Each structure stands twice: as C-alpha cells, then as structure tokens.
Amino acid sequence: MTDFQKILQESLIWTEGIAALISLIYYNRGNKDGYWKYFSIYLILMFVSEAIGKWGHLFIEYDKPKFFNYFVIPVEFLFFYWLYAAKSLGRPKLFYILSILYLLSFIPSEIFFTTKKIIFSFNYTFGCLILMVLVIMEYYKQINSTEILNFSRNKMFYINLGVTLFYIGTLPFWTFFSLLAKYKELWDMYFNYFLISGIIMYLLFSISFIWGKQNS
C-alpha cells in the first residue's frame, strides 16, 4: 500500500466517524422520530465495526474475514435494501424478496469460493447488483417526482449519489479483484477510487442530515 493510500484509508475511517457523529447530533435534535433514526444507528454501527476492523486485534483475537463477510457487509446490504425498497420506494415485499435472494447467495459462496478473503467476490457482486437495481429505481422516482426542484432537501438524493459512487462505482473492482491484482498500476488506480469514493459517500451521508433535514 502506498503512502497516499494509507492517508486515504485513515481519512476514510475518520470520515465514517464524522458521519456517525453528525447523525448523532441530528438524532438528538429531533431525528428520533421516523425511520431516519435507524440511519443514525447504522452509521454509528458501521464506524464501530470499522474501528474494530482496524484496531480490534490490539485488544481481542477475532477472525477479521468472518467478521466482515458474515456481519458487517450483510448488515450494509440489508440495511440499504430496507431503506430503499421498504421505506423510500414503499415496497416492503420487495425488501423481503431481495433480502432472501441476497442471503441465498451465501450458499454458492460457501461451496465454490474461498472463505478467507475480507470480501467474498461473488456474494458482494450479487449484493451490489441488487443494490444497483434499487439505485436505478430511486433515480427514476426522484426524476419523476414533483419535488425534483427541491432535491437539495431530499436526504435520499445525497444517499443515492453516495451509494452510486461507492458501491456501484467499485463493483467491477471487487468482481474482478483477482484479475486486476495482476496489473498493479490499474489495481492501484481503482483502489484509490475505492477509498476516495468511500470518503465522498460518507461526506454525502453527513450532508444528508445537514441539508436534507427539512425533508426528513
């Protein structure tokens, strides 16, 4: 890992912390009601999980790949499926269907792929493809909404943009991770994008609480 990537990686985790802190501030300012309180809880949980992933080995012995593959990443996908399908799009049945499909994707991952990686390529790819469908549906909803001119007050506008840049934008990176690893320059470029887009995503999440509060 280059020095630049180390700086980005360090910045990413603290940006997650900032997003969690801002969400907590707005939670106490009246965001306790409604489903947005769960977004605050989610951001706090993600920061704590990333902190454990970075510094947890200093205090306890644990299996980092299993921690991320069987807890952190599934929580990420299932939460966004819920936020998009059940809440923003108002289709709770779609949330249950997509969640079941995602969880079933663990079966081929366990049978055909290694379980020692921090991210299961197949499982993550499938989860991202589902999320991409929801992202497109959300864009369609926003574009056709009568509130399109007031997009700056829409929390989902910032969240959807952040998810697009990070999860959808890095989908090829994790899908073809092993192949890209053979081309160091290309891998470094995409890894830089992965870190930068992650920072931008959490900044957008923070902005969603500050600028989008009127639409909560």
GROMACS .gro file of C-alpha atoms in nm:
model
  216
    1MET     CA    1   0.000   0.000   0.000
    2THR     CA    2   0.137   0.342  -0.095
    3ASP     CA    3   0.166   0.635   0.147
    4PHE     CA    4  -0.116   0.809  -0.039
    5GLN     CA    5  -0.340   0.506   0.005
    6LYS     CA    6  -0.255   0.488   0.374
    7ILE     CA    7  -0.362   0.853   0.413
    8LEU     CA    8  -0.685   0.784   0.224
    9GLN     CA    9  -0.757   0.473   0.429
   10GLU     CA   10  -0.701   0.665   0.751
   11SER     CA   11  -0.919   0.951   0.625
   12LEU     CA   12  -1.197   0.708   0.531
   13ILE     CA   13  -1.243   0.569   0.879
   14TRP     CA   14  -1.245   0.916   1.035
   15THR     CA   15  -1.492   1.037   0.773
   16GLU     CA   16  -1.715   0.749   0.883
   17GLY     CA   17  -1.671   0.872   1.238
   18ILE     CA   18  -1.768   1.227   1.140
   19ALA     CA   19  -2.080   1.099   0.962
   20ALA     CA   20  -2.174   0.895   1.271
   21LEU     CA   21  -2.118   1.199   1.497
   22ILE     CA   22  -2.325   1.432   1.278
   23SER     CA   23  -2.605   1.175   1.258
   24LEU     CA   24  -2.598   1.150   1.638
   25ILE     CA   25  -2.620   1.530   1.674
   26TYR     CA   26  -2.922   1.546   1.443
   27TYR     CA   27  -3.070   1.241   1.612
   28ASN     CA   28  -3.076   1.437   1.937
   29ARG     CA   29  -3.213   1.743   1.759
   30GLY     CA   30  -3.537   1.576   1.666
   31ASN     CA   31  -3.441   1.298   1.428
   32LYS     CA   32  -3.556   1.042   1.687
   33ASP     CA   33  -3.892   1.004   1.519
   34GLY     CA   34  -3.943   0.819   1.193
   35TYR     CA   35  -3.721   0.570   1.020
   36TRP     CA   36  -3.425   0.806   0.979
   37LYS     CA   37  -3.321   0.730   1.335
   38TYR     CA   38  -3.214   0.389   1.206
   39PHE     CA   39  -2.982   0.554   0.956
   40SER     CA   40  -2.809   0.722   1.251
   41ILE     CA   41  -2.780   0.388   1.430
   42TYR     CA   42  -2.650   0.227   1.111
   43LEU     CA   43  -2.373   0.490   1.068
   44ILE     CA   44  -2.265   0.452   1.430
   45LEU     CA   45  -2.260   0.073   1.394
   46MET     CA   46  -2.052   0.096   1.076
   47PHE     CA   47  -1.796   0.326   1.238
   48VAL     CA   48  -1.766   0.096   1.539
   49SER     CA   49  -1.730  -0.205   1.307
   50GLU     CA   50  -1.458  -0.035   1.101
   51ALA     CA   51  -1.280   0.067   1.424
   52ILE     CA   52  -1.287  -0.296   1.537
   53GLY     CA   53  -1.155  -0.399   1.196
   54LYS     CA   54  -0.865  -0.154   1.227
   55TRP     CA   55  -0.775  -0.169   1.596
   56GLY     CA   56  -0.965  -0.469   1.732
   57HIS     CA   57  -0.665  -0.701   1.703
   58LEU     CA   58  -0.486  -0.492   1.966
   59PHE     CA   59  -0.742  -0.594   2.229
   60ILE     CA   60  -0.901  -0.921   2.123
   61GLU     CA   61  -0.838  -1.215   1.893
   62TYR     CA   62  -1.101  -1.250   1.623
   63ASP     CA   63  -1.141  -1.365   1.264
   64LYS     CA   64  -1.145  -1.044   1.059
   65PRO     CA   65  -1.264  -1.201   0.728
   66LYS     CA   66  -1.556  -1.373   0.904
   67PHE     CA   67  -1.642  -1.056   1.096
   68PHE     CA   68  -1.675  -0.856   0.774
   69ASN     CA   69  -1.820  -1.126   0.549
   70TYR     CA   70  -2.081  -1.260   0.789
   71PHE     CA   71  -2.170  -0.945   0.979
   72VAL     CA   72  -2.052  -0.605   0.851
   73ILE     CA   73  -2.116  -0.645   0.477
   74PRO     CA   74  -2.452  -0.827   0.516
   75VAL     CA   75  -2.568  -0.552   0.753
   76GLU     CA   76  -2.469  -0.291   0.494
   77PHE     CA   77  -2.664  -0.453   0.212
   78LEU     CA   78  -2.970  -0.550   0.418
   79PHE     CA   79  -2.994  -0.202   0.565
   80PHE     CA   80  -2.983  -0.034   0.223
   81TYR     CA   81  -3.234  -0.283   0.082
   82TRP     CA   82  -3.465  -0.185   0.368
   83LEU     CA   83  -3.402   0.189   0.329
   84TYR     CA   84  -3.456   0.185  -0.048
   85ALA     CA   85  -3.723  -0.080  -0.103
   86ALA     CA   86  -3.929  -0.075   0.216
   87LYS     CA   87  -3.906   0.295   0.303
   88SER     CA   88  -3.812   0.520   0.011
   89LEU     CA   89  -3.990   0.318  -0.258
   90GLY     CA   90  -4.266   0.199  -0.024
   91ARG     CA   91  -4.240  -0.166  -0.130
   92PRO     CA   92  -4.173  -0.379   0.180
   93LYS     CA   93  -4.242  -0.705  -0.005
   94LEU     CA   94  -3.961  -0.618  -0.246
   95PHE     CA   95  -3.729  -0.572   0.053
   96TYR     CA   96  -3.806  -0.923   0.179
   97ILE     CA   97  -3.763  -1.080  -0.165
   98LEU     CA   98  -3.429  -0.909  -0.234
   99SER     CA   99  -3.301  -0.983   0.115
  100ILE     CA  100  -3.379  -1.353   0.079
  101LEU     CA  101  -3.211  -1.364  -0.261
  102TYR     CA  102  -2.902  -1.195  -0.119
  103LEU     CA  103  -2.882  -1.431   0.178
  104LEU     CA  104  -2.921  -1.731  -0.052
  105SER     CA  105  -2.614  -1.613  -0.244
  106PHE     CA  106  -2.405  -1.721   0.056
  107ILE     CA  107  -2.470  -2.084  -0.040
  108PRO     CA  108  -2.265  -2.085  -0.365
  109SER     CA  109  -2.007  -1.860  -0.194
  110GLU     CA  110  -1.954  -2.124   0.073
  111ILE     CA  111  -1.941  -2.411  -0.176
  112PHE     CA  112  -1.735  -2.272  -0.462
  113PHE     CA  113  -1.531  -1.980  -0.329
  114THR     CA  114  -1.268  -1.926  -0.062
  115THR     CA  115  -1.388  -1.800   0.276
  116LYS     CA  116  -1.056  -1.642   0.379
  117LYS     CA  117  -1.099  -1.314   0.190
  118ILE     CA  118  -1.214  -0.994   0.359
  119ILE     CA  119  -1.479  -0.964   0.087
  120PHE     CA  120  -1.649  -1.256  -0.089
  121SER     CA  121  -1.633  -1.150  -0.456
  122PHE     CA  122  -1.939  -1.349  -0.568
  123ASN     CA  123  -2.151  -1.262  -0.270
  124TYR     CA  124  -2.052  -0.894  -0.279
  125THR     CA  125  -2.107  -0.872  -0.655
  126PHE     CA  126  -2.456  -1.021  -0.626
  127GLY     CA  127  -2.541  -0.788  -0.340
  128CYS     CA  128  -2.421  -0.486  -0.539
  129LEU     CA  129  -2.622  -0.587  -0.844
  130ILE     CA  130  -2.937  -0.596  -0.631
  131LEU     CA  131  -2.847  -0.260  -0.484
  132MET     CA  132  -2.786  -0.120  -0.832
  133VAL     CA  133  -3.144  -0.208  -0.930
  134LEU     CA  134  -3.272  -0.019  -0.626
  135VAL     CA  135  -3.046   0.278  -0.703
  136ILE     CA  136  -3.187   0.300  -1.057
  137MET     CA  137  -3.542   0.276  -0.921
  138GLU     CA  138  -3.467   0.555  -0.675
  139TYR     CA  139  -3.324   0.778  -0.951
  140TYR     CA  140  -3.637   0.714  -1.156
  141LYS     CA  141  -3.855   0.805  -0.859
  142GLN     CA  142  -3.663   1.127  -0.793
  143ILE     CA  143  -3.661   1.238  -1.156
  144ASN     CA  144  -4.037   1.188  -1.186
  145SER     CA  145  -4.118   1.346  -0.852
  146THR     CA  146  -4.294   1.681  -0.824
  147GLU     CA  147  -4.026   1.769  -0.568
  148ILE     CA  148  -3.742   1.739  -0.820
  149LEU     CA  149  -3.665   2.113  -0.792
  150ASN     CA  150  -3.623   2.071  -0.417
  151PHE     CA  151  -3.376   1.783  -0.446
  152SER     CA  152  -3.130   1.960  -0.214
  153ARG     CA  153  -3.370   1.896   0.077
  154ASN     CA  154  -3.412   1.530  -0.008
  155LYS     CA  155  -3.199   1.301   0.212
  156MET     CA  156  -3.225   1.019  -0.041
  157PHE     CA  157  -3.068   1.236  -0.312
  158TYR     CA  158  -2.739   1.252  -0.121
  159ILE     CA  159  -2.758   0.893  -0.002
  160ASN     CA  160  -2.832   0.764  -0.352
  161LEU     CA  161  -2.545   0.964  -0.500
  162GLY     CA  162  -2.305   0.834  -0.236
  163VAL     CA  163  -2.416   0.472  -0.284
  164THR     CA  164  -2.378   0.512  -0.662
  165LEU     CA  165  -2.022   0.641  -0.637
  166PHE     CA  166  -1.906   0.384  -0.382
  167TYR     CA  167  -2.098   0.058  -0.413
  168ILE     CA  168  -2.187   0.074  -0.781
  169GLY     CA  169  -1.869   0.252  -0.886
  170THR     CA  170  -1.645  -0.008  -0.722
  171LEU     CA  171  -1.848  -0.310  -0.834
  172PRO     CA  172  -1.602  -0.403  -1.114
  173PHE     CA  173  -1.311  -0.369  -0.871
  174TRP     CA  174  -1.439  -0.637  -0.634
  175THR     CA  175  -1.590  -0.851  -0.909
  176PHE     CA  176  -1.258  -0.876  -1.095
  177PHE     CA  177  -1.034  -0.828  -0.792
  178SER     CA  178  -0.811  -1.130  -0.858
  179LEU     CA  179  -0.769  -1.038  -1.224
  180LEU     CA  180  -0.694  -0.672  -1.153
  181ALA     CA  181  -0.435  -0.771  -0.891
  182LYS     CA  182  -0.214  -0.891  -1.176
  183TYR     CA  183  -0.195  -0.535  -1.311
  184LYS     CA  184  -0.057  -0.329  -1.023
  185GLU     CA  185  -0.094   0.014  -1.182
  186LEU     CA  186  -0.456  -0.047  -1.274
  187TRP     CA  187  -0.527  -0.204  -0.934
  188ASP     CA  188  -0.375   0.095  -0.753
  189MET     CA  189  -0.586   0.338  -0.956
  190TYR     CA  190  -0.907   0.153  -0.877
  191PHE     CA  191  -0.813   0.105  -0.512
  192ASN     CA  192  -0.754   0.480  -0.488
  193TYR     CA  193  -1.101   0.533  -0.634
  194PHE     CA  194  -1.245   0.286  -0.383
  195LEU     CA  195  -1.101   0.485  -0.092
  196ILE     CA  196  -1.184   0.830  -0.234
  197SER     CA  197  -1.541   0.733  -0.324
  198GLY     CA  198  -1.586   0.592   0.026
  199ILE     CA  199  -1.479   0.924   0.175
  200ILE     CA  200  -1.715   1.113  -0.057
  201MET     CA  201  -2.002   0.876   0.026
  202TYR     CA  202  -1.975   0.935   0.399
  203LEU     CA  203  -1.944   1.310   0.342
  204LEU     CA  204  -2.266   1.292   0.141
  205PHE     CA  205  -2.427   1.095   0.423
  206SER     CA  206  -2.327   1.376   0.659
  207ILE     CA  207  -2.468   1.636   0.422
  208SER     CA  208  -2.796   1.442   0.404
  209PHE     CA  209  -2.851   1.520   0.772
  210ILE     CA  210  -2.747   1.885   0.748
  211TRP     CA  211  -2.904   1.997   0.419
  212GLY     CA  212  -3.174   1.733   0.390
  213LYS     CA  213  -3.317   1.774   0.738
  214GLN     CA  214  -3.620   1.969   0.614
  215ASN     CA  215  -3.739   1.668   0.419
  216SER     CA  216  -3.693   1.413   0.697
   0.00000   0.00000   0.00000
